[in-house]
CSV table of C-alpha atoms in Angstrom, one decimal:
chain,number,residue,atom,x,y,z
A,47,UNK,CA,23.9,-21.3,-38.1
A,48,UNK,CA,26.9,-19.4,-36.9
A,49,UNK,CA,28.8,-20.2,-33.7
A,50,UNK,CA,31.2,-17.7,-32.2
A,51,UNK,CA,33.6,-19.2,-29.5
A,52,UNK,CA,35.7,-17.0,-27.3
A,53,UNK,CA,36.5,-14.2,-29.8
A,54,UNK,CA,38.9,-11.7,-28.3
A,55,UNK,CA,40.5,-8.7,-30.2
A,56,UNK,CA,42.7,-5.9,-29.1
A,57,UNK,CA,44.1,-2.9,-31.0
A,58,UNK,CA,47.5,-2.2,-29.3
A,59,UNK,CA,46.7,-1.8,-25.5
A,60,UNK,CA,42.9,-1.4,-26.1
A,61,UNK,CA,41.1,-4.6,-25.6
A,62,UNK,CA,37.9,-4.3,-27.7
A,63,UNK,CA,36.4,-7.9,-27.5
A,64,UNK,CA,36.9,-10.2,-24.7
A,65,UNK,CA,36.1,-13.9,-25.0
A,66,UNK,CA,32.8,-13.4,-26.7
A,67,UNK,CA,30.8,-16.7,-27.4
A,68,UNK,CA,27.4,-16.9,-28.9
A,69,UNK,CA,25.2,-18.6,-31.6
A,70,UNK,CA,23.3,-17.1,-34.4
A,71,UNK,CA,20.6,-19.3,-35.5
A,72,UNK,CA,19.4,-19.8,-39.1
A,73,UNK,CA,16.1,-18.5,-40.4
A,74,UNK,CA,16.2,-15.8,-37.7
A,75,UNK,CA,17.3,-12.2,-37.3
A,76,UNK,CA,19.9,-12.1,-34.8
A,77,UNK,CA,20.9,-8.7,-33.4
A,78,UNK,CA,24.0,-7.6,-31.8
A,79,UNK,CA,23.3,-4.3,-29.8
A,80,UNK,CA,25.4,-2.2,-27.8
A,81,UNK,CA,26.5,1.5,-27.1
A,82,UNK,CA,28.9,3.3,-29.7
A,83,UNK,CA,32.3,1.9,-29.3
A,84,UNK,CA,31.2,-1.3,-27.4
A,85,UNK,CA,32.9,-3.5,-29.9
A,86,UNK,CA,29.8,-4.7,-32.0
A,87,UNK,CA,31.1,-3.8,-35.4
A,88,UNK,CA,34.5,-5.2,-34.5
A,89,UNK,CA,32.7,-8.4,-33.8
A,90,UNK,CA,30.8,-8.8,-36.9
A,91,UNK,CA,34.1,-7.9,-38.9
A,92,UNK,CA,36.0,-10.5,-36.9
A,93,UNK,CA,33.2,-13.0,-37.7
A,94,UNK,CA,33.3,-12.3,-41.4
A,95,UNK,CA,37.2,-12.1,-41.4
A,96,UNK,CA,37.6,-8.5,-42.3
A,97,UNK,CA,39.5,-8.2,-39.0
A,98,UNK,CA,41.8,-10.9,-37.7
A,99,UNK,CA,41.1,-12.1,-34.3
A,100,UNK,CA,43.6,-12.6,-31.5
A,101,UNK,CA,41.9,-15.6,-30.1
A,102,UNK,CA,38.9,-17.5,-30.8
A,103,UNK,CA,36.9,-18.9,-33.6
A,104,UNK,CA,33.9,-18.6,-35.8
A,105,UNK,CA,32.0,-21.7,-37.2
A,106,UNK,CA,29.7,-21.5,-40.2
A,107,UNK,CA,27.4,-24.6,-40.0
A,108,UNK,CA,30.2,-26.4,-38.2
A,109,UNK,CA,33.0,-25.3,-40.7
A,110,UNK,CA,35.7,-23.5,-38.7
A,111,UNK,CA,36.0,-20.1,-40.8
A,112,UNK,CA,38.8,-18.8,-38.7
A,113,UNK,CA,41.4,-21.5,-39.2
A,114,UNK,CA,40.5,-22.1,-42.8
A,115,UNK,CA,43.1,-21.6,-45.7
A,116,UNK,CA,42.5,-18.8,-48.3
A,117,UNK,CA,40.8,-21.1,-50.9
A,118,UNK,CA,38.5,-22.7,-48.4
A,119,UNK,CA,37.8,-19.1,-46.9
A,120,UNK,CA,36.7,-18.0,-50.4
A,121,UNK,CA,34.0,-20.8,-50.8
A,122,UNK,CA,32.4,-19.6,-47.7
A,123,UNK,CA,32.7,-15.9,-48.3
A,124,UNK,CA,30.7,-16.6,-51.5
A,125,UNK,CA,27.9,-17.9,-49.3
A,126,UNK,CA,28.0,-14.5,-47.5
A,127,UNK,CA,26.2,-11.3,-48.3
A,128,UNK,CA,26.9,-8.0,-46.2
A,129,UNK,CA,25.1,-4.7,-46.0
A,130,UNK,CA,27.5,-2.0,-44.8
A,131,UNK,CA,26.7,1.0,-42.8
A,132,UNK,CA,27.2,3.4,-45.9
A,133,UNK,CA,26.0,0.9,-48.3
A,134,UNK,CA,29.6,0.5,-49.8
A,135,UNK,CA,28.2,0.6,-53.4
A,136,UNK,CA,30.8,0.9,-56.1
A,137,UNK,CA,30.6,4.6,-57.3
A,138,UNK,CA,31.8,4.0,-60.8
A,139,UNK,CA,29.0,1.2,-61.4
A,140,UNK,CA,25.2,1.9,-61.9
A,141,UNK,CA,22.8,0.2,-59.5
A,142,UNK,CA,22.3,-2.7,-61.9
A,143,UNK,CA,26.0,-3.2,-62.4
A,144,UNK,CA,26.6,-3.2,-58.6
A,145,UNK,CA,24.1,-6.2,-58.3
A,146,UNK,CA,25.4,-7.9,-61.3
A,147,UNK,CA,29.1,-7.6,-59.9
A,148,UNK,CA,29.4,-10.6,-57.7
A,149,UNK,CA,27.3,-12.7,-60.4
A,150,UNK,CA,30.0,-11.7,-63.0
A,151,UNK,CA,32.9,-12.4,-60.7
A,152,UNK,CA,31.8,-15.7,-59.4
A,153,UNK,CA,28.4,-16.7,-61.0
A,154,UNK,CA,28.2,-19.7,-63.3
A,155,UNK,CA,25.1,-18.2,-65.1
A,156,UNK,CA,24.7,-17.1,-68.6
A,157,UNK,CA,24.5,-13.3,-69.4
A,158,UNK,CA,20.7,-13.5,-69.8
A,159,UNK,CA,20.2,-15.4,-66.4
A,160,UNK,CA,22.7,-12.9,-64.7
A,161,UNK,CA,20.5,-10.0,-66.1
A,162,UNK,CA,17.3,-11.9,-64.9
A,163,UNK,CA,18.7,-12.6,-61.4
A,164,UNK,CA,19.8,-8.8,-61.1
A,165,UNK,CA,16.5,-7.6,-62.0
A,166,UNK,CA,14.7,-10.0,-59.6
A,167,UNK,CA,16.8,-8.7,-56.8
A,168,UNK,CA,16.3,-5.2,-57.7
A,169,UNK,CA,12.5,-5.7,-57.8
A,170,UNK,CA,12.6,-7.6,-54.6
A,171,UNK,CA,13.9,-4.4,-52.9
A,172,UNK,CA,11.5,-2.2,-54.8
A,173,UNK,CA,14.0,-0.7,-57.2
A,174,UNK,CA,12.8,-2.1,-60.5
A,175,UNK,CA,13.5,0.4,-63.2
A,176,UNK,CA,16.2,2.2,-61.1
A,177,UNK,CA,19.1,0.0,-62.4
A,178,UNK,CA,20.5,2.7,-64.7
A,179,UNK,CA,21.3,5.1,-61.7
A,180,UNK,CA,24.6,5.8,-60.2
A,181,UNK,CA,24.9,5.5,-56.5
A,182,UNK,CA,25.5,9.5,-56.3
A,183,UNK,CA,21.9,9.8,-57.7
A,184,UNK,CA,20.4,7.7,-54.8
A,185,UNK,CA,18.8,8.6,-51.7
A,186,UNK,CA,20.1,7.0,-48.3
A,187,UNK,CA,17.3,4.4,-48.3
A,188,UNK,CA,17.8,3.5,-52.0
A,189,UNK,CA,21.4,3.1,-51.5
A,190,UNK,CA,20.6,0.6,-48.5
A,191,UNK,CA,18.3,-1.2,-50.7
A,192,UNK,CA,20.8,-1.6,-53.6
A,193,UNK,CA,23.3,-2.8,-50.8
A,194,UNK,CA,20.6,-5.5,-50.0
A,195,UNK,CA,20.1,-6.4,-53.6
A,196,UNK,CA,23.7,-6.9,-54.2
A,197,UNK,CA,24.1,-8.8,-50.9
A,198,UNK,CA,21.4,-11.2,-51.8
A,199,UNK,CA,22.3,-11.6,-55.6
A,200,UNK,CA,24.4,-14.7,-54.8
A,201,UNK,CA,21.6,-16.2,-52.8
A,202,UNK,CA,23.8,-16.2,-49.6
A,203,UNK,CA,23.3,-18.5,-46.5
A,204,UNK,CA,24.6,-15.8,-44.3
A,205,UNK,CA,23.6,-12.2,-44.3
A,206,UNK,CA,25.4,-9.6,-42.2
A,207,UNK,CA,24.0,-6.1,-41.7
A,208,UNK,CA,25.9,-3.2,-40.2
A,209,UNK,CA,23.7,-0.4,-38.9
A,210,UNK,CA,21.1,-0.8,-41.3
A,211,UNK,CA,19.2,2.3,-40.3
A,212,UNK,CA,21.9,4.7,-39.7
A,213,UNK,CA,21.0,8.1,-41.4
A,214,UNK,CA,17.5,7.0,-42.2
A,215,UNK,CA,14.2,8.5,-41.3
A,216,UNK,CA,12.0,6.2,-39.1
A,217,UNK,CA,9.6,5.4,-41.9
A,218,UNK,CA,12.5,4.3,-44.2
A,219,UNK,CA,14.0,2.5,-41.5
A,220,UNK,CA,10.8,0.3,-41.1
A,221,UNK,CA,10.9,-0.5,-44.8
A,222,UNK,CA,14.5,-1.5,-44.6
A,223,UNK,CA,13.9,-3.6,-41.3
A,224,UNK,CA,10.9,-5.4,-42.9
A,225,UNK,CA,13.0,-6.0,-46.1
A,226,UNK,CA,15.6,-7.8,-44.0
A,227,UNK,CA,13.3,-9.8,-42.1
A,228,UNK,CA,11.3,-10.9,-45.1
A,229,UNK,CA,14.5,-11.9,-47.0
A,230,UNK,CA,15.7,-13.8,-44.0
A,231,UNK,CA,12.6,-15.8,-43.7
A,232,UNK,CA,12.2,-16.3,-47.6
A,233,UNK,CA,15.7,-17.8,-47.9
A,234,UNK,CA,16.2,-19.4,-44.4
A,235,UNK,CA,19.4,-17.4,-43.9
A,236,UNK,CA,21.4,-16.7,-40.9
A,237,UNK,CA,21.1,-12.9,-40.5
A,238,UNK,CA,23.2,-11.1,-38.1
A,239,UNK,CA,22.4,-7.2,-37.5
A,240,UNK,CA,24.4,-5.0,-35.7
A,241,UNK,CA,22.4,-1.9,-34.5
A,242,UNK,CA,21.8,0.5,-31.7
A,243,UNK,CA,18.2,1.2,-33.0
A,244,UNK,CA,16.0,-0.3,-30.4
A,245,UNK,CA,12.9,0.3,-32.7
A,246,UNK,CA,14.4,-2.3,-35.2
A,247,UNK,CA,15.4,-4.7,-32.4
A,248,UNK,CA,11.7,-4.7,-31.2
A,249,UNK,CA,10.4,-4.7,-34.7
A,250,UNK,CA,12.3,-7.7,-36.3
A,251,UNK,CA,14.7,-9.1,-33.7
A,252,UNK,CA,14.5,-12.9,-32.9
A,253,UNK,CA,17.6,-13.1,-30.8
A,254,UNK,CA,19.4,-10.2,-29.1
A,255,UNK,CA,23.0,-10.1,-27.8
A,256,UNK,CA,23.9,-7.1,-25.9
A,257,UNK,CA,27.7,-6.2,-25.9
A,258,UNK,CA,29.0,-4.0,-23.2
A,259,UNK,CA,32.7,-3.3,-22.7
A,260,UNK,CA,33.7,-5.8,-25.3
A,261,UNK,CA,31.9,-8.7,-23.4
A,262,UNK,CA,28.7,-10.5,-24.3
A,263,UNK,CA,26.8,-9.0,-21.3
A,264,UNK,CA,23.3,-10.4,-22.1
A,265,UNK,CA,21.3,-12.5,-24.5
A,266,UNK,CA,17.8,-13.3,-24.9
A,267,UNK,CA,14.6,-12.5,-27.1
A,268,UNK,CA,12.9,-9.2,-27.4
A,269,UNK,CA,10.3,-10.0,-24.8
A,270,UNK,CA,13.1,-10.7,-22.4
A,271,UNK,CA,14.7,-7.2,-23.1
A,272,UNK,CA,11.8,-5.4,-22.0
A,273,UNK,CA,11.3,-7.5,-18.9
A,274,UNK,CA,15.1,-7.9,-17.8
A,275,UNK,CA,16.5,-6.5,-14.8
A,276,UNK,CA,20.0,-6.1,-16.2
A,277,UNK,CA,21.1,-2.7,-15.2
A,278,UNK,CA,23.4,-2.1,-18.2
A,279,UNK,CA,21.1,-3.3,-20.7
A,280,UNK,CA,18.2,-1.4,-19.1
A,281,UNK,CA,20.3,1.8,-19.0
A,282,UNK,CA,21.1,1.3,-23.0
A,283,UNK,CA,17.4,0.4,-23.9
A,284,UNK,CA,15.7,2.9,-21.7
A,285,UNK,CA,18.1,5.7,-21.3
A,286,UNK,CA,15.7,8.6,-20.5
A,287,UNK,CA,13.1,9.1,-17.7
A,288,UNK,CA,10.4,9.0,-20.4
A,289,UNK,CA,11.6,5.7,-21.7
A,290,UNK,CA,11.8,4.4,-18.2
A,291,UNK,CA,8.3,5.2,-17.8
A,292,UNK,CA,7.4,3.5,-21.0
A,293,UNK,CA,9.2,0.5,-19.7
A,294,UNK,CA,7.0,0.3,-16.6
A,295,UNK,CA,3.8,0.7,-18.6
A,296,UNK,CA,5.3,-2.2,-20.8
A,297,UNK,CA,5.9,-4.3,-17.9
A,298,UNK,CA,2.6,-3.7,-16.5
A,299,UNK,CA,1.0,-4.7,-19.8
A,300,UNK,CA,3.1,-7.8,-20.2
B,188,UNK,CA,59.5,7.9,-40.7
B,189,UNK,CA,61.6,5.8,-38.3
B,190,UNK,CA,63.5,2.6,-39.4
B,191,UNK,CA,60.9,0.4,-37.8
B,192,UNK,CA,57.9,1.8,-39.7
B,193,UNK,CA,60.2,1.9,-42.9
B,194,UNK,CA,60.7,-1.9,-42.6
B,195,UNK,CA,57.0,-2.3,-41.8
B,196,UNK,CA,56.0,-0.3,-44.9
B,197,UNK,CA,58.3,-2.4,-47.1
B,198,UNK,CA,56.8,-5.4,-45.7
B,199,UNK,CA,53.2,-4.3,-46.2
B,200,UNK,CA,54.2,-3.2,-49.8
B,201,UNK,CA,55.7,-6.6,-50.6
B,202,UNK,CA,52.5,-8.4,-49.4
B,203,UNK,CA,50.2,-6.1,-51.1
B,204,UNK,CA,52.3,-6.8,-54.4
B,205,UNK,CA,52.1,-10.5,-53.8
B,206,UNK,CA,48.3,-10.2,-53.5
B,207,UNK,CA,48.0,-8.0,-56.6
B,208,UNK,CA,49.9,-10.4,-58.8
B,209,UNK,CA,48.1,-13.5,-57.7
B,210,UNK,CA,45.9,-15.3,-60.1
B,211,UNK,CA,42.7,-13.3,-61.1
B,212,UNK,CA,39.2,-14.7,-60.4
B,213,UNK,CA,37.8,-13.6,-63.9
B,214,UNK,CA,40.3,-13.0,-66.5
B,215,UNK,CA,37.6,-11.3,-68.7
B,216,UNK,CA,36.7,-8.7,-66.1
B,217,UNK,CA,40.5,-7.9,-65.4
B,218,UNK,CA,41.0,-7.4,-69.0
B,219,UNK,CA,38.0,-4.9,-69.3
B,220,UNK,CA,39.4,-3.0,-66.3
B,221,UNK,CA,42.9,-2.9,-67.9
B,222,UNK,CA,41.5,-1.3,-71.0
B,223,UNK,CA,39.6,1.2,-69.0
B,224,UNK,CA,42.8,2.0,-66.9
B,225,UNK,CA,44.9,2.4,-70.3
B,226,UNK,CA,42.3,5.2,-71.3
B,227,UNK,CA,42.2,6.8,-67.8
B,228,UNK,CA,45.9,6.7,-67.0
B,229,UNK,CA,47.3,7.1,-70.5
B,230,UNK,CA,45.0,8.6,-72.9
B,231,UNK,CA,43.7,11.1,-70.5
B,232,UNK,CA,47.4,12.1,-69.8
B,233,UNK,CA,48.2,12.9,-73.3
B,234,UNK,CA,47.2,16.5,-73.2
B,235,UNK,CA,49.5,17.5,-70.3
B,236,UNK,CA,52.3,15.3,-71.8
B,237,UNK,CA,52.1,16.9,-75.2
B,238,UNK,CA,51.9,20.4,-73.8
B,239,UNK,CA,54.9,20.1,-71.6
B,240,UNK,CA,56.9,18.3,-74.2
B,241,UNK,CA,56.3,20.9,-76.8
B,242,UNK,CA,57.3,23.9,-74.5
B,243,UNK,CA,60.3,22.0,-73.0
B,244,UNK,CA,61.6,21.1,-76.6
B,245,UNK,CA,61.2,24.5,-77.6
B,246,UNK,CA,63.0,26.0,-74.5
B,247,UNK,CA,65.8,23.7,-74.6
B,248,UNK,CA,66.5,24.7,-78.2
B,249,UNK,CA,66.2,28.3,-77.5
B,250,UNK,CA,68.3,28.2,-74.3
B,251,UNK,CA,71.0,26.1,-76.2
B,252,UNK,CA,71.1,28.5,-79.1
B,253,UNK,CA,71.4,31.5,-76.5
B,254,UNK,CA,74.3,29.7,-74.8
B,255,UNK,CA,76.4,28.9,-78.0
B,256,UNK,CA,77.9,32.1,-79.0
B,257,UNK,CA,81.3,30.7,-79.8
B,258,UNK,CA,82.2,30.2,-83.4
B,259,UNK,CA,84.1,27.0,-82.4
B,260,UNK,CA,80.8,25.3,-81.5
B,261,UNK,CA,78.9,24.2,-84.5
B,262,UNK,CA,75.2,25.2,-84.9
B,263,UNK,CA,74.0,21.5,-85.2
B,264,UNK,CA,74.8,21.3,-81.4
B,265,UNK,CA,71.5,22.7,-80.8
B,266,UNK,CA,69.7,19.9,-82.6
B,267,UNK,CA,72.1,17.5,-80.8
B,268,UNK,CA,71.5,18.9,-77.3
B,269,UNK,CA,67.7,19.0,-77.9
B,270,UNK,CA,67.6,15.3,-78.9
B,271,UNK,CA,69.7,14.1,-76.1
B,272,UNK,CA,67.9,16.0,-73.4
B,273,UNK,CA,64.5,14.9,-74.7
B,274,UNK,CA,65.5,11.2,-75.1
B,275,UNK,CA,67.6,10.6,-72.2
B,276,UNK,CA,66.0,12.6,-69.5
B,277,UNK,CA,63.0,14.8,-70.1
B,278,UNK,CA,60.7,12.4,-71.9
B,279,UNK,CA,61.2,9.5,-69.6
B,280,UNK,CA,62.2,11.1,-66.1
B,281,UNK,CA,60.4,14.4,-66.2
B,282,UNK,CA,57.3,13.2,-67.8
B,283,UNK,CA,57.1,10.4,-65.3
B,284,UNK,CA,57.6,12.9,-62.4
B,285,UNK,CA,54.8,14.8,-63.8
B,286,UNK,CA,52.6,11.7,-64.3
B,287,UNK,CA,53.4,10.8,-60.6
B,288,UNK,CA,51.7,14.0,-59.6
B,289,UNK,CA,48.8,13.5,-62.0
B,290,UNK,CA,48.3,9.6,-62.1
B,291,UNK,CA,49.7,9.0,-58.5
B,292,UNK,CA,47.3,11.1,-56.8
B,293,UNK,CA,44.5,10.0,-58.9
B,294,UNK,CA,45.2,6.3,-58.0
B,295,UNK,CA,45.8,6.9,-54.3
B,296,UNK,CA,42.8,8.9,-53.9
B,297,UNK,CA,40.6,6.6,-55.8
B,298,UNK,CA,41.6,3.5,-53.7
B,299,UNK,CA,41.9,5.5,-50.6
B,300,UNK,CA,38.2,6.6,-51.0
B,301,UNK,CA,37.3,3.2,-51.7
B,302,UNK,CA,38.9,2.0,-48.6
B,303,UNK,CA,37.3,4.7,-46.2
B,304,UNK,CA,33.7,4.1,-47.7
B,305,UNK,CA,34.2,0.3,-47.1
B,306,UNK,CA,34.2,-0.6,-51.0
B,307,UNK,CA,37.3,-2.6,-50.3
B,308,UNK,CA,35.6,-4.4,-47.4
B,309,UNK,CA,32.8,-5.1,-49.7
B,310,UNK,CA,35.1,-6.7,-52.4
B,311,UNK,CA,36.9,-8.7,-49.7
B,312,UNK,CA,33.6,-10.0,-48.3
B,313,UNK,CA,32.5,-11.2,-51.6
B,314,UNK,CA,35.7,-13.2,-51.9
B,315,UNK,CA,37.2,-11.1,-54.3
B,316,UNK,CA,41.0,-10.5,-54.1
B,317,UNK,CA,40.7,-6.8,-53.7
B,318,UNK,CA,44.3,-6.0,-54.2
B,319,UNK,CA,44.4,-7.8,-57.5
B,320,UNK,CA,41.2,-6.4,-58.7
B,321,UNK,CA,42.1,-2.8,-57.9
B,322,UNK,CA,46.0,-2.8,-58.4
B,323,UNK,CA,46.9,-5.2,-61.1
B,324,UNK,CA,45.0,-3.5,-64.2
B,325,UNK,CA,46.5,-0.1,-63.1
B,326,UNK,CA,50.0,-1.5,-63.0
B,327,UNK,CA,49.7,-3.4,-66.4
B,328,UNK,CA,47.9,-0.4,-67.9
B,329,UNK,CA,50.7,2.0,-67.1
B,330,UNK,CA,53.5,-0.2,-67.8
B,331,UNK,CA,51.9,-0.7,-71.3
B,332,UNK,CA,50.9,2.8,-72.0
B,333,UNK,CA,53.6,5.0,-70.5
B,334,UNK,CA,56.3,4.0,-72.9
B,335,UNK,CA,53.9,5.2,-75.8
B,336,UNK,CA,53.5,8.5,-73.8
B,337,UNK,CA,57.3,9.0,-73.6
B,338,UNK,CA,57.7,8.3,-77.4
B,339,UNK,CA,55.1,10.8,-78.2
B,340,UNK,CA,56.8,13.3,-75.8
B,341,UNK,CA,60.2,12.7,-77.4
B,342,UNK,CA,58.8,13.2,-81.1
B,343,UNK,CA,56.6,16.4,-80.0
B,344,UNK,CA,59.7,17.9,-78.0
B,345,UNK,CA,62.1,17.5,-80.8
B,346,UNK,CA,59.6,18.7,-83.5
B,347,UNK,CA,58.7,21.6,-81.4
B,348,UNK,CA,62.6,22.4,-80.9
B,349,UNK,CA,63.0,22.3,-84.6
B,350,UNK,CA,60.1,24.6,-85.2
B,351,UNK,CA,61.1,27.2,-82.8
B,352,UNK,CA,64.8,27.0,-83.7
B,353,UNK,CA,64.2,27.5,-87.3
B,354,UNK,CA,61.2,30.0,-86.9
B,355,UNK,CA,63.4,32.3,-84.8
B,356,UNK,CA,66.4,31.9,-87.1
B,357,UNK,CA,68.5,30.5,-84.4
B,358,UNK,CA,69.3,27.4,-86.6
B,359,UNK,CA,68.6,26.2,-89.9
B,360,UNK,CA,66.6,23.0,-90.4
B,361,UNK,CA,69.5,21.5,-92.3
B,362,UNK,CA,71.9,21.9,-89.2
B,363,UNK,CA,69.2,20.8,-86.7
B,364,UNK,CA,68.8,17.7,-88.6
B,365,UNK,CA,72.5,17.1,-88.8
B,366,UNK,CA,72.6,17.5,-85.0
B,367,UNK,CA,69.7,15.2,-84.6
B,368,UNK,CA,71.5,12.3,-86.4
B,369,UNK,CA,74.9,13.2,-85.1
B,370,UNK,CA,76.1,10.0,-83.1
B,371,UNK,CA,72.8,8.7,-82.7
B,372,UNK,CA,72.7,5.5,-80.6
B,373,UNK,CA,69.4,3.6,-80.7
B,374,UNK,CA,70.3,2.1,-77.3
B,375,UNK,CA,69.6,5.6,-75.7
B,376,UNK,CA,65.9,5.1,-76.8
B,377,UNK,CA,66.0,1.7,-75.4
B,378,UNK,CA,67.5,2.8,-72.2
B,379,UNK,CA,64.8,5.5,-71.7
B,380,UNK,CA,62.0,3.1,-72.5
B,381,UNK,CA,63.2,0.6,-70.0
B,382,UNK,CA,63.4,3.5,-67.4
B,383,UNK,CA,59.7,4.2,-68.1
B,384,UNK,CA,58.8,0.8,-67.4
B,385,UNK,CA,60.3,1.0,-64.0
B,386,UNK,CA,58.9,4.4,-63.3
B,387,UNK,CA,55.5,3.1,-64.5
B,388,UNK,CA,55.5,0.3,-61.9
B,389,UNK,CA,56.7,2.5,-59.3
B,390,UNK,CA,54.0,5.3,-59.9
B,391,UNK,CA,51.2,2.9,-59.9
B,392,UNK,CA,52.4,0.2,-57.3
B,393,UNK,CA,53.5,3.1,-54.6
B,394,UNK,CA,50.3,5.0,-55.2
B,395,UNK,CA,48.0,2.0,-54.9
B,396,UNK,CA,49.9,1.0,-51.7
B,397,UNK,CA,49.3,4.5,-50.2
B,398,UNK,CA,45.5,4.4,-51.1
B,399,UNK,CA,44.9,0.8,-50.1
B,400,UNK,CA,46.4,1.3,-46.5
B,401,UNK,CA,44.4,4.8,-45.9
B,402,UNK,CA,42.9,4.7,-42.6
B,403,UNK,CA,40.4,7.3,-41.3
B,404,UNK,CA,38.4,9.9,-43.5
B,405,UNK,CA,38.8,12.6,-46.1
B,406,UNK,CA,41.7,14.2,-44.5
B,407,UNK,CA,43.6,11.0,-44.6
B,408,UNK,CA,42.8,10.2,-48.2
B,409,UNK,CA,44.5,13.6,-49.0
B,410,UNK,CA,47.3,12.7,-47.1
B,411,UNK,CA,47.7,9.4,-48.7
B,412,UNK,CA,47.5,11.0,-52.0
B,413,UNK,CA,50.3,13.5,-51.0
B,414,UNK,CA,52.5,10.7,-49.6
B,415,UNK,CA,52.0,8.7,-52.8
B,416,UNK,CA,53.2,11.5,-54.9
B,417,UNK,CA,56.2,12.4,-52.7
B,418,UNK,CA,57.4,8.7,-52.4
B,419,UNK,CA,56.9,8.0,-56.0
B,420,UNK,CA,59.1,11.0,-56.9
B,421,UNK,CA,61.8,10.0,-54.5
B,422,UNK,CA,61.9,6.3,-55.7
B,423,UNK,CA,61.8,7.5,-59.2
B,424,UNK,CA,64.9,9.7,-58.7
B,425,UNK,CA,66.8,6.8,-56.9
B,426,UNK,CA,65.7,4.3,-59.6
B,427,UNK,CA,66.9,6.9,-62.2
B,428,UNK,CA,70.2,7.0,-61.0
B,429,UNK,CA,70.7,3.3,-60.3
B,430,UNK,CA,69.4,2.4,-63.8
B,431,UNK,CA,71.6,5.1,-65.4
B,432,UNK,CA,74.7,3.7,-63.7
B,433,UNK,CA,73.9,0.2,-64.6
B,434,UNK,CA,72.9,0.8,-68.3
B,435,UNK,CA,75.0,3.6,-69.3
B,436,UNK,CA,78.5,3.1,-67.4
């Protein structure tokens, strides 16, 4: 479980996050949704420590990550995996070497065990046999799947995913979504996904946090998203007349 | 650049170097990276260094020969001048200025691209000291291999000078050899190699700094790369002056 308490962040005079507090439960896919520029990517980067916070704290299973020294932080970082928006694969390494990278840097396994683990992770994301390819030779979906394989290589307790479906076709997006959900359930991970893809939210989201103007505006589950009267959330989820019509039909069905 | 941003840059650079020189996570991984960087920064620069040194040695010899038309100045001065020019300035300072263009832009654009494609964030999130992982092997590799490049440059420049001088009839090989040996001080070689160590550090660390703090996209990577070369050149010239004053006077 990850608990976020009163996180605020400004860039100069631009206040991006204002006193955001929420809880991300273990074994669930927790979504952070919001418009572009609402602060959701900044929030996830503040939680994992890539951006320093002005105020507030993030607790990983009760451990205050924000106020930890570098050595203790390192131990928690090794319990995290992250899939970046562009996958952030190392260009100079092959797919398999990318997955092996964290194992080689921090793992205590033998060479054979590391290879076995990397092959298992690649197999898990349906990339068996593709280990010898370089990132430049992969499609968008394959890059994301390699990113997931690398993120889970160290068997993390916390998985962070930034815009998993950006640049992907709807069919590939569903494959990636399902993979995230399956891996979360298999490993009982605390998964936090930043997205503005409502299809993903409805497909795999357990808990949803809506960020609006840098504040946590609304939280609930996917059924509540469809039924809510929150105007800003409704404008985000059902932006067009066509979508509003779908919402009315859904409400009648619910 | 105003004074405030200069102080900020110096502070950021110092902090980055502290991070880069902190204890590596896995010595074996860093060792492999260093060997790869020796090849990339050093061996792959051998061609350009050799080409420039050959032509510079030849040109220095011919220009000296062309300017000595007084019977009072002995012919061996041509060999002496070629030796001194190659050892004292060309092979260390000029070669390093050229390397700052080749190696510096390469380092800054590589690290800058890693920054904007979130590869550095990926290293950080794994708990890897990204500054150490990306910068330390480059610095060690350059500090190790650049002196060899400089020594190769000296040898090739002097050899080319001798070859061109004798083949054009500007000087006999015997006179050239006399000039080469005349009042030779081995400290000159030590001085130039010490300068090279400083220049190697400047090129790799300054370029890494500009790459590491790149923000934005492809345009900014290009700007970082240009800044890396410009600041490396400026710092090399300042360092060259200071070391010369300290070591030779």
